[in-house]
PDB file of C-alpha atoms and ligand atoms in Angstrom:
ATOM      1  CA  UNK A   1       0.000   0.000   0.000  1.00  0.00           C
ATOM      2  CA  UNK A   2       1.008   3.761  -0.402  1.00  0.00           C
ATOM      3  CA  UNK A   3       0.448   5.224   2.817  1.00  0.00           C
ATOM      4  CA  UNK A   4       0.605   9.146   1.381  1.00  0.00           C
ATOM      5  CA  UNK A   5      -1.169   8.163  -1.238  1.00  0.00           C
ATOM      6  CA  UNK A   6      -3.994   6.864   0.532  1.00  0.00           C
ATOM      7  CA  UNK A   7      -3.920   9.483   2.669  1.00  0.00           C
ATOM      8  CA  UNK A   8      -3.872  12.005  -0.004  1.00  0.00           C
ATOM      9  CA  UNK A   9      -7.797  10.525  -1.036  1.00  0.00           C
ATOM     10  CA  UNK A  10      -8.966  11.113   2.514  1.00  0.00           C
ATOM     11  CA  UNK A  11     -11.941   9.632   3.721  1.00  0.00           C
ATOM     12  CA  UNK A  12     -13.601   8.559   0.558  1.00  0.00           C
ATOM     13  CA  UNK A  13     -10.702   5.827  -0.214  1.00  0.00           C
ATOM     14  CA  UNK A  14     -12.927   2.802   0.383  1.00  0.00           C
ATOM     15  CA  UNK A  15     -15.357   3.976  -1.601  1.00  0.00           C
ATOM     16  CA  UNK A  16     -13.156   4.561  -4.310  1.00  0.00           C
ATOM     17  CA  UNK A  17     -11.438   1.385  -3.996  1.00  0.00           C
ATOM     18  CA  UNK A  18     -15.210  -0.188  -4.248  1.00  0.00           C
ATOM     19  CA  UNK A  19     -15.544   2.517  -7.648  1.00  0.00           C
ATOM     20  CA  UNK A  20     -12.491   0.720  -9.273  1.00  0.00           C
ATOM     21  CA  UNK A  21     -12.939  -2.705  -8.236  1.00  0.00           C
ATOM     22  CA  UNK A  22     -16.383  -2.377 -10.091  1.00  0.00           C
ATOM     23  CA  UNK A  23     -14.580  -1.129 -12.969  1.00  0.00           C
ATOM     24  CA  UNK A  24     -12.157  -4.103 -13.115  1.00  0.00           C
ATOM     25  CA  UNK A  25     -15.311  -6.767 -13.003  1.00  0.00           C
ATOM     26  CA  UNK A  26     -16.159  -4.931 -15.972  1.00  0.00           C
ATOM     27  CA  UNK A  27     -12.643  -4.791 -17.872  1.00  0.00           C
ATOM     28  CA  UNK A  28     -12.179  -8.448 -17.246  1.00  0.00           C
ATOM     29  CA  UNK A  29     -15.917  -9.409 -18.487  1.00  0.00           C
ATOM     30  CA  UNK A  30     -15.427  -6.712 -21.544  1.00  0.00           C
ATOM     31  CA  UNK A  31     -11.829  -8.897 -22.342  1.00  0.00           C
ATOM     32  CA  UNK A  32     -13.938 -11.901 -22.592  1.00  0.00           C
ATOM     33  CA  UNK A  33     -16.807 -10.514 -24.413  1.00  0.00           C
ATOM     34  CA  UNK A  34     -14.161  -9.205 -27.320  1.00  0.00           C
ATOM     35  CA  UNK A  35     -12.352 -12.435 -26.661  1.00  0.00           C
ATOM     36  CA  UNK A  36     -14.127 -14.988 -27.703  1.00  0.00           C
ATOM     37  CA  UNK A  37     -16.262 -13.115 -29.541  1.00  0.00           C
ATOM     38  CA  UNK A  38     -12.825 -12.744 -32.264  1.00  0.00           C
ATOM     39  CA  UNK A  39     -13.023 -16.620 -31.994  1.00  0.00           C
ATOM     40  CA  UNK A  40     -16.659 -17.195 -33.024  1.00  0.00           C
ATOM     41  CA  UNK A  41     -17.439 -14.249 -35.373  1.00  0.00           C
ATOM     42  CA  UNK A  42     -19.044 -15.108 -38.739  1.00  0.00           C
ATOM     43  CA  UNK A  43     -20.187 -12.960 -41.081  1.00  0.00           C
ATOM     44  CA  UNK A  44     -19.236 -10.377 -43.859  1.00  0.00           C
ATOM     45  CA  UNK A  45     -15.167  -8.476 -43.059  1.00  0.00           C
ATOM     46  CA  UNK A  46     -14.641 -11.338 -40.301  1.00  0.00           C
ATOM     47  CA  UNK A  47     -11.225 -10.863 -41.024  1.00  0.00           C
ATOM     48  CA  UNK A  48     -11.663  -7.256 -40.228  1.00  0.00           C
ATOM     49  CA  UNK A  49     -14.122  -7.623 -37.316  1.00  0.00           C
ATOM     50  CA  UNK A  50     -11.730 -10.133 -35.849  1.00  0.00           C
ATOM     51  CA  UNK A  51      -8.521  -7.884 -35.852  1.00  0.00           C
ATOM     52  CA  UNK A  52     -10.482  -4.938 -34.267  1.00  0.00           C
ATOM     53  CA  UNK A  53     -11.729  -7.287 -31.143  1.00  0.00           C
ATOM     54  CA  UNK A  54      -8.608  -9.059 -30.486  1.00  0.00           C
ATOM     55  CA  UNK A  55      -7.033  -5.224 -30.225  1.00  0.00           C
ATOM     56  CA  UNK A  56      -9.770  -4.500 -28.062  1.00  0.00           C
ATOM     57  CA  UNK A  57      -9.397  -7.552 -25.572  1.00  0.00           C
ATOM     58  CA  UNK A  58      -5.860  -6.608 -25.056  1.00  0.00           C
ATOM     59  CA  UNK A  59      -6.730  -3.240 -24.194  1.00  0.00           C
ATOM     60  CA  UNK A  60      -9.822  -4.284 -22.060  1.00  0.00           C
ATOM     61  CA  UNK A  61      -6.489  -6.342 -20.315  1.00  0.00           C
ATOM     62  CA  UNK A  62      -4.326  -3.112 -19.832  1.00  0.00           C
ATOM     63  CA  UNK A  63      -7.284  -1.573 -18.380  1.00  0.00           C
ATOM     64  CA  UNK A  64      -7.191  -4.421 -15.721  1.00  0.00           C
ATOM     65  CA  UNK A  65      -3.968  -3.534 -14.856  1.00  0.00           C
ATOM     66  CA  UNK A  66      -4.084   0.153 -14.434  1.00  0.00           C
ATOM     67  CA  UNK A  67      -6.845  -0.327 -12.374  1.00  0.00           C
ATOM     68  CA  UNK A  68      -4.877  -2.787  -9.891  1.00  0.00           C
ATOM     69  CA  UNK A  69      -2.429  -0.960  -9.684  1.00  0.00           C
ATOM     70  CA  UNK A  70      -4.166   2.002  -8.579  1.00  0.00           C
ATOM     71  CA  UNK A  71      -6.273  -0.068  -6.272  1.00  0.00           C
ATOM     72  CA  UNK A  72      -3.051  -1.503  -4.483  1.00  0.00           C
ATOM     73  CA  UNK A  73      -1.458   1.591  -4.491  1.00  0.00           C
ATOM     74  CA  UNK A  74      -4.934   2.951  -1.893  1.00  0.00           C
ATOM     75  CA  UNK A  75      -4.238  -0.054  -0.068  1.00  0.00           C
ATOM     76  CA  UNK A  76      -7.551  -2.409  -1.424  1.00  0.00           C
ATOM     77  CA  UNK A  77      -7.664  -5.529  -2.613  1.00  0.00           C
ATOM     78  CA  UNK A  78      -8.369  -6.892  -5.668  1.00  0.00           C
ATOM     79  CA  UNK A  79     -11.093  -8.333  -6.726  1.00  0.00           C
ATOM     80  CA  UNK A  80      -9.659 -12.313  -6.111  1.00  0.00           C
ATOM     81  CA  UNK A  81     -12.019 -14.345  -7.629  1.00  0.00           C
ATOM     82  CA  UNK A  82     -13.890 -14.518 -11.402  1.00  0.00           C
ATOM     83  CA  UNK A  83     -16.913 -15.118  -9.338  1.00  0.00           C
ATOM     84  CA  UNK A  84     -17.043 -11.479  -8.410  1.00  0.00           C
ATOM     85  CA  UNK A  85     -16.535 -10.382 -12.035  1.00  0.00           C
ATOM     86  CA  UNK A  86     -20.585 -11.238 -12.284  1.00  0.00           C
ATOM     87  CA  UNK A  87     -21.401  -9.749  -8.640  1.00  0.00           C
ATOM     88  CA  UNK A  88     -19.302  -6.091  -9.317  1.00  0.00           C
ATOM     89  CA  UNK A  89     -19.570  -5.570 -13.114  1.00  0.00           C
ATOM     90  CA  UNK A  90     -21.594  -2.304 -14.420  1.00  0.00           C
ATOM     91  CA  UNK A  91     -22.097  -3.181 -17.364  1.00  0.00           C
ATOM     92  CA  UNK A  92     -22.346  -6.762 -17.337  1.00  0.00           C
ATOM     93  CA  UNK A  93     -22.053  -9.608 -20.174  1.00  0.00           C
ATOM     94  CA  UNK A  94     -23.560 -10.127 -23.645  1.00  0.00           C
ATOM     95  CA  UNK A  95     -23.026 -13.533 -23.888  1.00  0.00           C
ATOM     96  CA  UNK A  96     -21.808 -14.247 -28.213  1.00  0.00           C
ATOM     97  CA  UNK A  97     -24.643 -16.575 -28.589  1.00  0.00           C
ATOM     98  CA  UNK A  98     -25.543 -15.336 -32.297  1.00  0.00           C
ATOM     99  CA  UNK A  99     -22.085 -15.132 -33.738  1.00  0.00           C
ATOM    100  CA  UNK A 100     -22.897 -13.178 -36.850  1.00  0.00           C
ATOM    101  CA  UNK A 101     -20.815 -10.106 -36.822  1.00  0.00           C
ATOM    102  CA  UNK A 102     -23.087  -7.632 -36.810  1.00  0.00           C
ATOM    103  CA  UNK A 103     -24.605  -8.938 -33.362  1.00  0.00           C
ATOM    104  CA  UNK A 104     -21.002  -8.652 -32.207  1.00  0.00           C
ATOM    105  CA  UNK A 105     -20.450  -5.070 -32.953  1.00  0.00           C
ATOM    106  CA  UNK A 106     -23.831  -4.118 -31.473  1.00  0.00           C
ATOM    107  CA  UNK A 107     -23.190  -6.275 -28.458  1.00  0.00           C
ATOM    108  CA  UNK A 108     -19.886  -4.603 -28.083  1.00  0.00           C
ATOM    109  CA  UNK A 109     -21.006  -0.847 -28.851  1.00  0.00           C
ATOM    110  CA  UNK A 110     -23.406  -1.260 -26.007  1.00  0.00           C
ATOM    111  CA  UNK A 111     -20.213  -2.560 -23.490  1.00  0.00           C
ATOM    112  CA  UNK A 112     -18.612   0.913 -24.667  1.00  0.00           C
ATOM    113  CA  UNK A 113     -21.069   3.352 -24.442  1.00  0.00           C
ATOM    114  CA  UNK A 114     -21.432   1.874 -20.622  1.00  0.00           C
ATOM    115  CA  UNK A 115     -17.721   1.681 -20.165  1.00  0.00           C
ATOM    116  CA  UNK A 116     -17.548   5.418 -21.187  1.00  0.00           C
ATOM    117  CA  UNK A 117     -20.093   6.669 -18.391  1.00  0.00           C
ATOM    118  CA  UNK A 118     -18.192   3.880 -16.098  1.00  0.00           C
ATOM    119  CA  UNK A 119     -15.543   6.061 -16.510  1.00  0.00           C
ATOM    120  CA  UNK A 120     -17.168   9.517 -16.806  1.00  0.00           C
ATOM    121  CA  UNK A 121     -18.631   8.666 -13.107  1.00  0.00           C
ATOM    122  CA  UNK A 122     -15.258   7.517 -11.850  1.00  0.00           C
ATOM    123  CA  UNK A 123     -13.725  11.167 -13.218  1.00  0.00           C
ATOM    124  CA  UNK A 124     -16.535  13.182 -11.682  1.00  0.00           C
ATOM    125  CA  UNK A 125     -16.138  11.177  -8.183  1.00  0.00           C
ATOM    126  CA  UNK A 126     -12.431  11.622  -8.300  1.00  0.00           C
ATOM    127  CA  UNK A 127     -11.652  15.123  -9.732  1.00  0.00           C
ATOM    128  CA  UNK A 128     -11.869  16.880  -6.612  1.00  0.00           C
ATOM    129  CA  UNK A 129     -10.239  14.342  -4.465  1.00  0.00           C
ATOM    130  CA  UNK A 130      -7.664  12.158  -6.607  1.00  0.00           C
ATOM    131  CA  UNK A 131      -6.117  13.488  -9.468  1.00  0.00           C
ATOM    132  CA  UNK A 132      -4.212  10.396  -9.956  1.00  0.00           C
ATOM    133  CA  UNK A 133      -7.075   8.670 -10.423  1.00  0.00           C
ATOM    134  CA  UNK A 134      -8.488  11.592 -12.426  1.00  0.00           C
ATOM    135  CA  UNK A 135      -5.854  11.125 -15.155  1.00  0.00           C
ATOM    136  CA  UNK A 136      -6.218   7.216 -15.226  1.00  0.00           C
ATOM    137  CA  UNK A 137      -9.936   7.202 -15.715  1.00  0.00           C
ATOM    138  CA  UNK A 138      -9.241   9.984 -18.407  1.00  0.00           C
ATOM    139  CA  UNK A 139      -6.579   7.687 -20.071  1.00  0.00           C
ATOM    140  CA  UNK A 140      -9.057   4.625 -19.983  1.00  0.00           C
ATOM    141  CA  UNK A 141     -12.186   6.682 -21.080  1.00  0.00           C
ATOM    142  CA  UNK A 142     -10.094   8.302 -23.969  1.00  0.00           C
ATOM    143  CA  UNK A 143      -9.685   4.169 -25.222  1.00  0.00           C
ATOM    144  CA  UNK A 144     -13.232   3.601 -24.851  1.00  0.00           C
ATOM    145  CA  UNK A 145     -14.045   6.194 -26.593  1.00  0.00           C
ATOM    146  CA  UNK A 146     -11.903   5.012 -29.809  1.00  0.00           C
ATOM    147  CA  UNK A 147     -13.301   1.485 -28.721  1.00  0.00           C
ATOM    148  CA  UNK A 148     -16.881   2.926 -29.524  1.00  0.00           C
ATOM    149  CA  UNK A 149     -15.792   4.971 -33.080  1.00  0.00           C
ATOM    150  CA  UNK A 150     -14.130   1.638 -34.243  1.00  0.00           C
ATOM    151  CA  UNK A 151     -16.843  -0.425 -33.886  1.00  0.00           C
ATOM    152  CA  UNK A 152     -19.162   2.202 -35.360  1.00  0.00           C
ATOM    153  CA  UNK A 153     -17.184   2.276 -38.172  1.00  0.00           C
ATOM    154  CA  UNK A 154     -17.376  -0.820 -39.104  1.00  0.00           C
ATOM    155  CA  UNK A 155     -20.831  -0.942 -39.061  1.00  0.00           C
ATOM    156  CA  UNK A 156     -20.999   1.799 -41.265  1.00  0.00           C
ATOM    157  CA  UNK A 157     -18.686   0.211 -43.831  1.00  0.00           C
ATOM    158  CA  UNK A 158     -21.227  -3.181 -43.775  1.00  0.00           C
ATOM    159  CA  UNK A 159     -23.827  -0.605 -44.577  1.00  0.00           C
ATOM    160  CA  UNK A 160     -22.327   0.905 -47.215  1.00  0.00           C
ATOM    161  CA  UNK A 161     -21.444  -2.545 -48.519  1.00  0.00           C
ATOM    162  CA  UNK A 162     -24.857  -3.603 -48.367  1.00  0.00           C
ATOM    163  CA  UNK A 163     -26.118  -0.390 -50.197  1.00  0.00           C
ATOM    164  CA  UNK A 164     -23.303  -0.747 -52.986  1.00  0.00           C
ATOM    165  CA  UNK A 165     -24.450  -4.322 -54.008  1.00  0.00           C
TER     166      UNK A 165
HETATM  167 FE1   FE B 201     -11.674  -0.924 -21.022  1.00  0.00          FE
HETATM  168 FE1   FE B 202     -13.267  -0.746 -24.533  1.00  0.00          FE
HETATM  169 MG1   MG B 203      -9.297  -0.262 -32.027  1.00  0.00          MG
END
């Protein structure tokens, strides 16, 4: 644990700890998601598609670790277990069941747009109190905000492929 640094949050630390730990049930369920959703997709620009989730798992995975890191350094713990993923997560789990790719993307748009207000809340509890936390939930939202335009454009490209037919 950083002792100053936990100090420097005050009184609200726990519930900031609580804040991120929610936010890394999500990363870790958002990994999956993009995961195995790269495995399964089907569809029209798979190859496409496919290259644009995998990036997107591994940054779902850096995510994680900023988060972690930050957590240890206010003196929490972790979240331990993948059974908490399910009981912490914001946003929650669209399970791939319909592997066509354009369920994918709109499965995956939806994960964003809640990541990005994940994030948005974590800046707004934070900027007064933790502007090291400030600047990591900026980083992270700035990603799921390119997260959100990549997928969208990709949709629009199927469109216009459809349209040009
Ligand atoms: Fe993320
Ligand atoms: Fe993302
Ligand atoms: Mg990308």
């Amino acid at each position: 644990m950083g002792t100053l640094a936990r100090t420097l949050v005050g009184e609200d630390a726990d519930e900031l700890i609580e804040l991120l730990n929610k936010a890394l049930a999500d990363e870790w369920l958002a990994y999956y998601q993009y995961w195995i959703g790269a495995k399964v997709a089907a569809g029209p620009m798979r190859g496409a598609v496919t290259a644009e989730l995998e990036e997107h798992a591994t940054e779902e995975l850096e995510h994680a670790l900023m988060l972690v890191e930050r957590i240890l350094q206010l003196g929490g713990t972790p979240l331990l277990s993948p059974s908490a993923w399910y009981d912490m997560t914001n946003c929650g789990y669209e399970t791939p069941e319909d592997p066509y790719v354009g369920v994918l993307l709109e499965q995956n748009i939806e994960g964003e747009q809640c990541a990005i207000e994940v994030y948005k809340e974590l800046m707004d509890f934070t900027e007064a109190i933790d502007r090291v936390t400030y600047e990591m939930a900026l980083t992270i939202m700035t990603d799921e905000i390119e997260h959100e335009e990549d997928l969208q454009a990709l949709q629009e490209d199927m469109e216009l492929m459809k349209q040009r037919q």
